[in-house]
CSV table of C-alpha atoms in Angstrom, one decimal:
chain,number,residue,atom,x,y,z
A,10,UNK,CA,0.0,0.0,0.0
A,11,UNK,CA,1.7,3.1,-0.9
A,12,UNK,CA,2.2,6.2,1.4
A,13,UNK,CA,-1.5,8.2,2.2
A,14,UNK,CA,-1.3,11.4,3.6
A,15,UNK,CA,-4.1,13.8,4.6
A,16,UNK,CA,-4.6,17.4,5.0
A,17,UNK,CA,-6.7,19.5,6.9
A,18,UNK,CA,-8.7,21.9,4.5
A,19,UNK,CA,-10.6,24.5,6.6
A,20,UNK,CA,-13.8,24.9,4.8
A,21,UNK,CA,-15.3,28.2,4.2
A,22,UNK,CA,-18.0,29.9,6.1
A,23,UNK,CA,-20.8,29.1,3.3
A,24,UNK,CA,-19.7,25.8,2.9
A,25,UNK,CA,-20.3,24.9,6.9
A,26,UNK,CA,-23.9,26.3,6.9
A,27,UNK,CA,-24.7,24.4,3.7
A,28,UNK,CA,-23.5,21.1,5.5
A,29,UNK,CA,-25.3,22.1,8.5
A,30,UNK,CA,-28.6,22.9,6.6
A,31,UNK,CA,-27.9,19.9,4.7
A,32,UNK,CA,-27.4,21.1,1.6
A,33,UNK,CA,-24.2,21.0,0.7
A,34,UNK,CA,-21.5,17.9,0.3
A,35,UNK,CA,-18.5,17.0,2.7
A,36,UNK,CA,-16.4,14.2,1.2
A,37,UNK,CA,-14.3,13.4,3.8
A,38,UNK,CA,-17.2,12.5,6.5
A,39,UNK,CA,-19.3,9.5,6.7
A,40,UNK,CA,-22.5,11.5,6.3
A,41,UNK,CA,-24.4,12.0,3.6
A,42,UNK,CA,-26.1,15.7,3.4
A,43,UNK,CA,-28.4,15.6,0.8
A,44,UNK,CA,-32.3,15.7,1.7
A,45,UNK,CA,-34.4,15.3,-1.7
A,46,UNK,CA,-38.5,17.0,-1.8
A,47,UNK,CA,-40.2,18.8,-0.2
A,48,UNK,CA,-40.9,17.9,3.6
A,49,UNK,CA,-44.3,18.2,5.4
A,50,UNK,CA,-43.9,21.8,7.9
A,51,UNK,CA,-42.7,21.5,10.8
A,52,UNK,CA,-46.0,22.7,12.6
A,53,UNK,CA,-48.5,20.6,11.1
A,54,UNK,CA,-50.9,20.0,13.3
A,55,UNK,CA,-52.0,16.5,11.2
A,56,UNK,CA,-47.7,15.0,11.4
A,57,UNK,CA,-48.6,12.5,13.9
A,58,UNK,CA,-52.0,10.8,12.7
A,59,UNK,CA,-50.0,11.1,8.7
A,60,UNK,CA,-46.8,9.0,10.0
A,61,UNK,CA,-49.6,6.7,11.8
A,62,UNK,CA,-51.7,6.6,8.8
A,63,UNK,CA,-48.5,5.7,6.3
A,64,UNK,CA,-46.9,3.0,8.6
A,65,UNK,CA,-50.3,1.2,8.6
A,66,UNK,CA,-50.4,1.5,4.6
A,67,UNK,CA,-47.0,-0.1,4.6
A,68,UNK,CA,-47.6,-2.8,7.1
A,69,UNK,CA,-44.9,-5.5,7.9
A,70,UNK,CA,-42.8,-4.2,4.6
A,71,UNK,CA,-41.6,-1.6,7.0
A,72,UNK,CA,-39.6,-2.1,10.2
A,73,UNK,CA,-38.4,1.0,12.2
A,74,UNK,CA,-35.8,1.2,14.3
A,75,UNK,CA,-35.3,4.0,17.0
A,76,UNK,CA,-32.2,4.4,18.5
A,77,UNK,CA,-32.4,5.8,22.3
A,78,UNK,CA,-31.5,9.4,21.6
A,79,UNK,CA,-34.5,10.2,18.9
A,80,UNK,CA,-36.7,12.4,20.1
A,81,UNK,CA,-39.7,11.3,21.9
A,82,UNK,CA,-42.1,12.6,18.2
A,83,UNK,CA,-40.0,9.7,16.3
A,84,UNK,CA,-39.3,7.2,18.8
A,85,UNK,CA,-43.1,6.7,19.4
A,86,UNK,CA,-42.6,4.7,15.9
A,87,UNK,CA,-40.3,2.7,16.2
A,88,UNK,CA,-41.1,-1.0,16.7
A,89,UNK,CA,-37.8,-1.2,18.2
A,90,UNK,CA,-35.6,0.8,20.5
A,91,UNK,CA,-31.8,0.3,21.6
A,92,UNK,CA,-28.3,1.6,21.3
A,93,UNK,CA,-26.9,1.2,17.6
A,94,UNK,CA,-25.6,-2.4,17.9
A,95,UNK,CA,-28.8,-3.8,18.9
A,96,UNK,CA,-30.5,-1.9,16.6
A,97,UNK,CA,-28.4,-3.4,13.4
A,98,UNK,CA,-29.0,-7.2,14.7
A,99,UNK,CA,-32.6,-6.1,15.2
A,100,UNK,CA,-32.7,-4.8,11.5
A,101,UNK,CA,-30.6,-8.3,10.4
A,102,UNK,CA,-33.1,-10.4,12.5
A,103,UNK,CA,-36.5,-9.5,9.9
A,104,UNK,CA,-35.3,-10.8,6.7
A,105,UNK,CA,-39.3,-10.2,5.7
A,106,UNK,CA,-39.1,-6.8,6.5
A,107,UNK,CA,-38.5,-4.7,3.0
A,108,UNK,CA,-37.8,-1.6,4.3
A,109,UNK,CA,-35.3,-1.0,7.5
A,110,UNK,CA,-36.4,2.5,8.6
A,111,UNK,CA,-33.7,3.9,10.9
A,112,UNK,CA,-33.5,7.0,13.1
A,113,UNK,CA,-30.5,7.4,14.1
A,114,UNK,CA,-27.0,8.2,12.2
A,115,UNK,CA,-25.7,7.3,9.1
A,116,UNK,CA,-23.1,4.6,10.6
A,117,UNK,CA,-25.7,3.2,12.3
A,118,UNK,CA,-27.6,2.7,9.1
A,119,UNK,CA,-24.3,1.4,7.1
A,120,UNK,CA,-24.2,-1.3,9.8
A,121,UNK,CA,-27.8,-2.3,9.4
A,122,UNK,CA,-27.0,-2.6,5.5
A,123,UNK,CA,-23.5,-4.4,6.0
A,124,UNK,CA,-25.7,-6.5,8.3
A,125,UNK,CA,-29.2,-7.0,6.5
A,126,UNK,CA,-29.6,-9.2,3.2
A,127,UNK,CA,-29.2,-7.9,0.1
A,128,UNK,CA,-33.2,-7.3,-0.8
A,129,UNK,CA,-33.7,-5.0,2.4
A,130,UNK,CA,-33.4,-1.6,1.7
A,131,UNK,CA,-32.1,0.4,4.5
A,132,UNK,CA,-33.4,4.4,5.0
A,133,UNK,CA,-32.3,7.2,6.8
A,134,UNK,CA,-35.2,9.9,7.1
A,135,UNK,CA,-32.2,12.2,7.1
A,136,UNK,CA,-29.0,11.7,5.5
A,137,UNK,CA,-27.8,14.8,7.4
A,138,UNK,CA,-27.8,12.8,10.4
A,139,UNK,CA,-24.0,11.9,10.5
A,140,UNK,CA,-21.5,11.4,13.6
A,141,UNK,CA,-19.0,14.0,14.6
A,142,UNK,CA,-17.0,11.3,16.4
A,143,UNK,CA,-17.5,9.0,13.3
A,144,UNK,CA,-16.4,12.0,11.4
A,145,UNK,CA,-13.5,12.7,13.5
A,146,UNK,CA,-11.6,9.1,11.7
A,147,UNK,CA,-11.7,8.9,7.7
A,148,UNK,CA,-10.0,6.1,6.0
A,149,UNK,CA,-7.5,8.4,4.2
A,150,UNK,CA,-6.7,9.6,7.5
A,151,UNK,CA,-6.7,5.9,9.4
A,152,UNK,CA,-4.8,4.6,6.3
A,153,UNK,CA,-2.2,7.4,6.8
A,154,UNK,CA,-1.8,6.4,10.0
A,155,UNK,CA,-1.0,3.0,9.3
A,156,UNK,CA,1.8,3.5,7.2
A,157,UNK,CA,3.1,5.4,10.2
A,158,UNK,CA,3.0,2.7,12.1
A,159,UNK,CA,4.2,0.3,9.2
A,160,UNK,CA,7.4,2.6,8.5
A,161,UNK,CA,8.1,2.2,11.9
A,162,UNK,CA,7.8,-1.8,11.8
A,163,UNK,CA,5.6,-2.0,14.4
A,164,UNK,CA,2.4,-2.5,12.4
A,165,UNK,CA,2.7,-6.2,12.0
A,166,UNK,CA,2.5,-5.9,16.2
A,167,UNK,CA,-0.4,-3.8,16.3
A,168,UNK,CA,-4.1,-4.5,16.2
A,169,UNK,CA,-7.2,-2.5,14.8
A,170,UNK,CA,-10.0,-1.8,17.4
A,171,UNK,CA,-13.0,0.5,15.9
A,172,UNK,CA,-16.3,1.4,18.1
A,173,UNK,CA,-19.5,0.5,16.4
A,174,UNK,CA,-19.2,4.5,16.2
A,175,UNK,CA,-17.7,4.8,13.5
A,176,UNK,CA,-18.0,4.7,9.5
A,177,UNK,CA,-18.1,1.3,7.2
A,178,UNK,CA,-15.1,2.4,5.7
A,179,UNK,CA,-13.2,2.3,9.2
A,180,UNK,CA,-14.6,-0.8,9.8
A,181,UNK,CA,-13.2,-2.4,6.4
A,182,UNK,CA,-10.3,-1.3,7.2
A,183,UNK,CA,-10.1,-3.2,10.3
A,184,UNK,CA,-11.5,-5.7,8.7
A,185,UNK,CA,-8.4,-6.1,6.5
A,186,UNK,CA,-5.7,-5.7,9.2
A,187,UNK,CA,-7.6,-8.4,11.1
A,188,UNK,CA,-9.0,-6.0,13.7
A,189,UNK,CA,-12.0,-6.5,15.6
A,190,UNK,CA,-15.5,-4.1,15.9
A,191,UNK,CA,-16.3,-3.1,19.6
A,192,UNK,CA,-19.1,-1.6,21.5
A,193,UNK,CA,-19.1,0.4,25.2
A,194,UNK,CA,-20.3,-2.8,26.6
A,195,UNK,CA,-17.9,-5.5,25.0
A,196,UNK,CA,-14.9,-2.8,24.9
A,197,UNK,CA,-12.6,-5.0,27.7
A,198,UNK,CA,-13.4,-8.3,25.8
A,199,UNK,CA,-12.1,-6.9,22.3
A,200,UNK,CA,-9.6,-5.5,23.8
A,201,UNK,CA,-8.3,-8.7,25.4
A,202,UNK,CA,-8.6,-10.2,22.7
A,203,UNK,CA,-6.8,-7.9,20.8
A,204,UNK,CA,-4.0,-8.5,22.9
A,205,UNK,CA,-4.1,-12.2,22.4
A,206,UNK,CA,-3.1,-10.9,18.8
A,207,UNK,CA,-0.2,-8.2,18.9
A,208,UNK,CA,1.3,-6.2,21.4
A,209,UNK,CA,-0.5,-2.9,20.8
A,210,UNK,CA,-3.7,-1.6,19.6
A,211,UNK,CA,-5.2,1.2,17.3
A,212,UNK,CA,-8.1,2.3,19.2
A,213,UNK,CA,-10.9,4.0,16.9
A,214,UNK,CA,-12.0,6.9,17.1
A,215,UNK,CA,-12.9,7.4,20.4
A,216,UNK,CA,-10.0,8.5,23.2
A,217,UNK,CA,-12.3,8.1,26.0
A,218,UNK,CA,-13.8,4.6,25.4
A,219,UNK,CA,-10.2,3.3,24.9
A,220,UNK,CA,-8.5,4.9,27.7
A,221,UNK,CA,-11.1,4.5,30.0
A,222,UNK,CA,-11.7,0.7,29.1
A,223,UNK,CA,-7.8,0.0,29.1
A,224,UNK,CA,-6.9,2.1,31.9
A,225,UNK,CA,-9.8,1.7,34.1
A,226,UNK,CA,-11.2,-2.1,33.3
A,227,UNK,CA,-7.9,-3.4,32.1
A,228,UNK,CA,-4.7,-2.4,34.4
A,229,UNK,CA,-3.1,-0.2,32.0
A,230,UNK,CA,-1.4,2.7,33.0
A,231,UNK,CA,-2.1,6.6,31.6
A,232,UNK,CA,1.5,5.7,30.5
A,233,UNK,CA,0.5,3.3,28.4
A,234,UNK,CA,-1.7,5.5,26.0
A,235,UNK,CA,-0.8,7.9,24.0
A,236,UNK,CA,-2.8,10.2,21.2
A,237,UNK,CA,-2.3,10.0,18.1
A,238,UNK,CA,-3.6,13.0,16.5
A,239,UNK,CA,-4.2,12.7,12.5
A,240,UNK,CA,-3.8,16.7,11.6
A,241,UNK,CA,0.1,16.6,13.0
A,242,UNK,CA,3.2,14.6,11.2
A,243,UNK,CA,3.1,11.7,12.7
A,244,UNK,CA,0.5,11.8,14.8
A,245,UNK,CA,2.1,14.4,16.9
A,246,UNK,CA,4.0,11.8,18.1
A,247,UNK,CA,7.8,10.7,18.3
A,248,UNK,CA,9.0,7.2,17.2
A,249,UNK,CA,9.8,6.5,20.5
A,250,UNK,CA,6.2,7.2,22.2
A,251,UNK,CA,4.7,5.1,19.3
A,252,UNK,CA,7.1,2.0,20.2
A,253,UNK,CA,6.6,2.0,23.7
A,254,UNK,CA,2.9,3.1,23.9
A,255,UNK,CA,0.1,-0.2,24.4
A,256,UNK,CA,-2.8,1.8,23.4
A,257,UNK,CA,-2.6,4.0,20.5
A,258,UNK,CA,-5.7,6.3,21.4
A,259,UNK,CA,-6.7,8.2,17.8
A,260,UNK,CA,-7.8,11.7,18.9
A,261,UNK,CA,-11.6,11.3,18.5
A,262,UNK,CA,-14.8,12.2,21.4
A,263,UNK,CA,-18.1,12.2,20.9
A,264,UNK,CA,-19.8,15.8,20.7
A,265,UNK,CA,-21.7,15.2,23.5
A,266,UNK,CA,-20.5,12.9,26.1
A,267,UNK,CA,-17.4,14.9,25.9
A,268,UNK,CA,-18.7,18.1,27.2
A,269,UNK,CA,-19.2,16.8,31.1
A,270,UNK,CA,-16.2,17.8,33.4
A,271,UNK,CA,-15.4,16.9,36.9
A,272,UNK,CA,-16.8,20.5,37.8
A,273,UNK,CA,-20.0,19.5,36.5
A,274,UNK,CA,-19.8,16.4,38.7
A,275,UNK,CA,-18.7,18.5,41.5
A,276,UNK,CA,-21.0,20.7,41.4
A,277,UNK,CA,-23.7,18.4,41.4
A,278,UNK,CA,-22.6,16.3,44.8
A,279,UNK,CA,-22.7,19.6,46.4
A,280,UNK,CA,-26.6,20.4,44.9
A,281,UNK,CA,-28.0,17.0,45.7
A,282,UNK,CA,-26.9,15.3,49.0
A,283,UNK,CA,-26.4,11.7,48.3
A,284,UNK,CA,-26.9,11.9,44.8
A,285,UNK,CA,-25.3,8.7,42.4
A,286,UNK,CA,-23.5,10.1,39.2
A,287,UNK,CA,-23.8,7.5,36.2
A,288,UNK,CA,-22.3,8.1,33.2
A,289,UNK,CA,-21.2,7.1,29.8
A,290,UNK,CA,-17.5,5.4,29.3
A,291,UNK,CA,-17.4,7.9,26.3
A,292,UNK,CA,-17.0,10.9,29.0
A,293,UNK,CA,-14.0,12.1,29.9
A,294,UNK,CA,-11.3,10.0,31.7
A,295,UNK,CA,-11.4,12.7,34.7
A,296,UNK,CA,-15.3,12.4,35.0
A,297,UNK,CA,-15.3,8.6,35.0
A,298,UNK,CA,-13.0,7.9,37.6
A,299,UNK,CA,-15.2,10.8,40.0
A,300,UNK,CA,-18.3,8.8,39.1
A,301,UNK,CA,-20.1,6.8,41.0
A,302,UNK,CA,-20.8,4.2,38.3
A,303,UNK,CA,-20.0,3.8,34.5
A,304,UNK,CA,-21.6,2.0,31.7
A,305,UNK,CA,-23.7,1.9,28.3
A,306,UNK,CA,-26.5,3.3,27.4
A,307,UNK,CA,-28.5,0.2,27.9
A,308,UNK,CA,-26.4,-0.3,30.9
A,309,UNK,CA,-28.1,2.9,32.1
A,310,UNK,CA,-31.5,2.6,31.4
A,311,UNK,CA,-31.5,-1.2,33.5
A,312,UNK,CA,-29.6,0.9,36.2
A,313,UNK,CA,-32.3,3.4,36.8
A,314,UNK,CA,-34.9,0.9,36.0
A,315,UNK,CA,-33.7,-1.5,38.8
A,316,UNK,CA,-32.5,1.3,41.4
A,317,UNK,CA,-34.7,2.4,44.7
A,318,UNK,CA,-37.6,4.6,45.0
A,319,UNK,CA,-36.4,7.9,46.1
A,320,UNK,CA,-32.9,7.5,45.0
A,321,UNK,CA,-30.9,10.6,43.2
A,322,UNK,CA,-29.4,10.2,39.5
A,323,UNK,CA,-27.2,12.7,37.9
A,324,UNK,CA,-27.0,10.7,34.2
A,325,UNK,CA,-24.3,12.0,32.0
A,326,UNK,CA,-25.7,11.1,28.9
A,327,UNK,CA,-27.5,12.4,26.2
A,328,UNK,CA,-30.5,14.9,27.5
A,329,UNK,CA,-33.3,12.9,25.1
A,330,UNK,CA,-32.9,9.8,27.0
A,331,UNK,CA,-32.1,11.3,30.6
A,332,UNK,CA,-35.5,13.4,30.0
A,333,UNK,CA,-37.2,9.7,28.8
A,334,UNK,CA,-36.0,7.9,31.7
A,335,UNK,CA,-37.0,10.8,34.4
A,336,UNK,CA,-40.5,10.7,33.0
A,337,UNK,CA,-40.6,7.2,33.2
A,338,UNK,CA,-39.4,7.2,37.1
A,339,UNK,CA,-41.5,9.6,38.4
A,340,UNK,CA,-40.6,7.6,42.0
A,341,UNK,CA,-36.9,8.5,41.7
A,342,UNK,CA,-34.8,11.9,41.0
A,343,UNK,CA,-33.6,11.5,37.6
A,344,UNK,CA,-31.4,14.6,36.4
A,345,UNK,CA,-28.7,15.8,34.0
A,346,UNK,CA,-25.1,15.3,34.9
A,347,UNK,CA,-24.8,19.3,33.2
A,348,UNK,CA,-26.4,22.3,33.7
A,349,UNK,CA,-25.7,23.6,30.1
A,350,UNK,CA,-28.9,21.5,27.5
A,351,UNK,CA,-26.9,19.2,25.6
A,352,UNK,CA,-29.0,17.2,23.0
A,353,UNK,CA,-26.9,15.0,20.0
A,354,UNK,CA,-27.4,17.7,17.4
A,355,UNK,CA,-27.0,15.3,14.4
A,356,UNK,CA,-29.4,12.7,16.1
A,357,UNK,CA,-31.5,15.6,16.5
A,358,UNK,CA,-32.0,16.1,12.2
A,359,UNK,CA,-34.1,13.1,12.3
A,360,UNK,CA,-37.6,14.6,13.7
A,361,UNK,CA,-41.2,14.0,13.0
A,362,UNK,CA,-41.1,15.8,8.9
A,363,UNK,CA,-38.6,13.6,8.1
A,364,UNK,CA,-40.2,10.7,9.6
A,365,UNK,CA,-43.3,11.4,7.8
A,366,UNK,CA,-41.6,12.2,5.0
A,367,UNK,CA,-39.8,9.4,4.1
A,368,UNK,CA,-42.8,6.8,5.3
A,369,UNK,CA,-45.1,8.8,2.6
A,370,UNK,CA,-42.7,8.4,-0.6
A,371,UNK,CA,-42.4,5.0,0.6
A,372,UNK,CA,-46.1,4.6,0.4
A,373,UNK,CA,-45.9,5.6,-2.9
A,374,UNK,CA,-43.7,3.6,-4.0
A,375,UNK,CA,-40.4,5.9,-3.8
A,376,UNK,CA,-36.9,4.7,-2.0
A,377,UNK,CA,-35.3,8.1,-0.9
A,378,UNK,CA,-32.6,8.0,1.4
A,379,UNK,CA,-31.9,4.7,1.3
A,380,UNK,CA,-27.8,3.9,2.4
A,381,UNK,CA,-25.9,1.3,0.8
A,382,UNK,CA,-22.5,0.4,1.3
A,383,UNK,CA,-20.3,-0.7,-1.0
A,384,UNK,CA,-19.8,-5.0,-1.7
A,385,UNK,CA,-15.8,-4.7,-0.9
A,386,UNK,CA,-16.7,-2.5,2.3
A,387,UNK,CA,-18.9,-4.5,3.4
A,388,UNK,CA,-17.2,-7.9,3.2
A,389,UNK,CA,-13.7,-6.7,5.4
A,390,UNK,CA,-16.7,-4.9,8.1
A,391,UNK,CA,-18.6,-8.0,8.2
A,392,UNK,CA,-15.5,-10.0,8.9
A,393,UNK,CA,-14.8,-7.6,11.5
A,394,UNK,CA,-18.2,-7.1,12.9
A,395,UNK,CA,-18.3,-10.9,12.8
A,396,UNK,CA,-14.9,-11.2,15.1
A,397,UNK,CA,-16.6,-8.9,17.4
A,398,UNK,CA,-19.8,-11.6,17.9
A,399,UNK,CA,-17.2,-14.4,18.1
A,400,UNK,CA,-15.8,-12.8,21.6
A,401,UNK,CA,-15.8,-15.6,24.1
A,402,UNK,CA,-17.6,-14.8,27.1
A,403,UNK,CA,-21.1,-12.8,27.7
A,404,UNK,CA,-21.4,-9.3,28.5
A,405,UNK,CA,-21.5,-8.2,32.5
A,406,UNK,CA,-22.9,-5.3,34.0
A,407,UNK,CA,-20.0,-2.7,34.5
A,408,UNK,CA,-18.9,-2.4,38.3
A,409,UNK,CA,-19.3,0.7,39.9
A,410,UNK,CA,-16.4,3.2,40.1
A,411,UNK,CA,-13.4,3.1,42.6
């Protein structure tokens, strides 16, 4: 493979707002921005009973997924709910089902496709709806990155790790370097396993997850990890770090869980007297190790679901599920970790228009949206997404904090 190198373009002021209103194209992301036709307004009084109406029409030829940060308008629709993995092996499990609607992001929906048969067509009511922490690791850059590590001669040592957070092109490419696919409840088991093969890992494209799961769940030391930042020569790294370092973090965060700071969990403890902070393993190391417990998103929900009447919460995840899960415990004092509102902006795109939207063209007889990954792609992410399922072991509950 010959040498790849990547540079940063800053893109101009127009160019950002047309990506944001999506209109407008960004090559180098895994989102698609294009949103064809003309979609029902916003305050239409009629959206609900039309999405209602056009899901009935289409019957068991459609199956919707809604992952847990959709808004409460869209995720009254789904048939299913769950974090993006489960959401895919839902998708894979209705071979019947013609259409896979899915609101959520755009990787989700390239792992439902890498995942589903080749007659489903997969949708996303919004192809706006990308990642920024999926966006934050492109193949040119990963690939760069790799020769790095091959002009070193350490490659041949090191293993590919990618979150399910992440594009279908990320995932091929661990695919090929016989890598594995991870999610925030199976981290410490790919990892493990990961060191069965080599003696370090590329950890994709989350900082947090990886330290946190190595550091925290594993043993490793802070020394262990370095970050290896794709806009610098070399990562921003010397020779020396890369050779020594176990974990090569790449310097990726998610949008949200990245904005909580051991301030806000401070300040929190001080507002609520015996108060229990749970957050995500995508949050900073800093807040992690000040929590009280640490775990997935599903993790979370069976947490408050299981915990005491009259116990506190401070949940430092994303605010459309902490707000589902206070009005669902009504006997317990469910609250954000923050102060500041902190939604998932591009989970956000998909709302009630698009939904209706893309269930009425569907009714008459138009695909829009729909996401498709390549066949090439899709074979080395299968094969990594397949090592992933063939883990030994079954996933445990996190334990709490030390």
């Amino acid at each position: 493979m010959g040498h790849v190198t990547s540079t940063w373009v800053e893109p101009s002021n127009t160019a950002t707002a047309l990506l944001l209103l999506g209109r407008g194209s960004d090559p180098d992301t895994e989102r698609g921005v294009e949103c064809p036709g003309d979609l029902p307004a916003p305050s239409d009084p009629d959206l609900v009973a039309r999405a209602a109406a056009a899901k009935a029409k289409l019957g068991s030829k459609v199956f919707v997924l809604g992952h847990h940060y959709q808004r409460d308008e869209v995720i009254q629709f789904a048939d299913v709910t769950g974090d993006s993995f489960k959401l895919a092996r839902e998708a894979a499990a209705r071979p019947d089902a013609e259409y896979i609607l899915f609101c959520g992001v755009h990787f989700m929906a390239e792992s439902a496709d890498i995942l589903t048969t080749d007659t489903q067509r997969v949708i996303l009511p919004d192809l706006a709806a990308g990642c920024s922490m999926a966006d934050m690791a492109v193949l040119g850059q990963v690939e760069a990155a790799w020769d790095t590590l091959t002009e070193l001669g350490i490659a041949g040592e090191t293993v590919p790790v990618t979150y399910m957070n992440s594009s279908a092109d990320i995932k091929g490419f661990v695919g090929r370097n016989g890598g594995v696919v991870c999610t925030s409840s199976n981290a410490k088991r790919a990892l493990d396993w990961a060191f069965e093969q080599g003696s370090k890992v590329l950890f994709l494209p989350d900082q947090h997850l990886g330290r946190n799961t190595a550091v925290l769940e594993m043993g490793l030391s802070l020394d262990d990890c370095v970050l290896y930042d794709p806009h610098k020569p070399g990562g921003g790294l010397t020779p020396e770090q890369l050779r020594d370092a176990k974990m090569i973090l790449w310097r990726g965060h998610c949008s949200v869980h990245g904005r909580f700071t051991l301030e806000s969990v401070n300040d929190v403890r001080e507002r609520v007297p015996g108060v229990n902070v749970l957050v995500h393993p995508e949050c900073r190391h800093e807040v992690v190790t000040a929590a009280d417990y640490i775990g997935s998103t599903e993790y979370i929900i069976k947490t408050i679901e299981a915990a005491p009447a009259g116990s506190a919460w401070a949940l430092g995840t994303e605010l459309n599920l902490v707000r589902r899960l206070a009005l669902a415990h009504p006997d317990k004092q469910v609250m954000f970790l923050d102060k500041a509102v902190c939604y998932c902006s591009t989970m956000n795109r998909i709302d009630l228009p698009h939904l209706v939207w893309a269930l009425e063209e569907l009714v008459a007889g138009r695909v829009v949206n729909q996401i498709t990954v390549d066949v090439d792609t899709a074979h080395h992410a299968r094969v990594a997404l397949d090592q992933m399922l063939a883990l030994p072991g079954a996933d445990t509950p996190p334990a709490a904090a030390a």
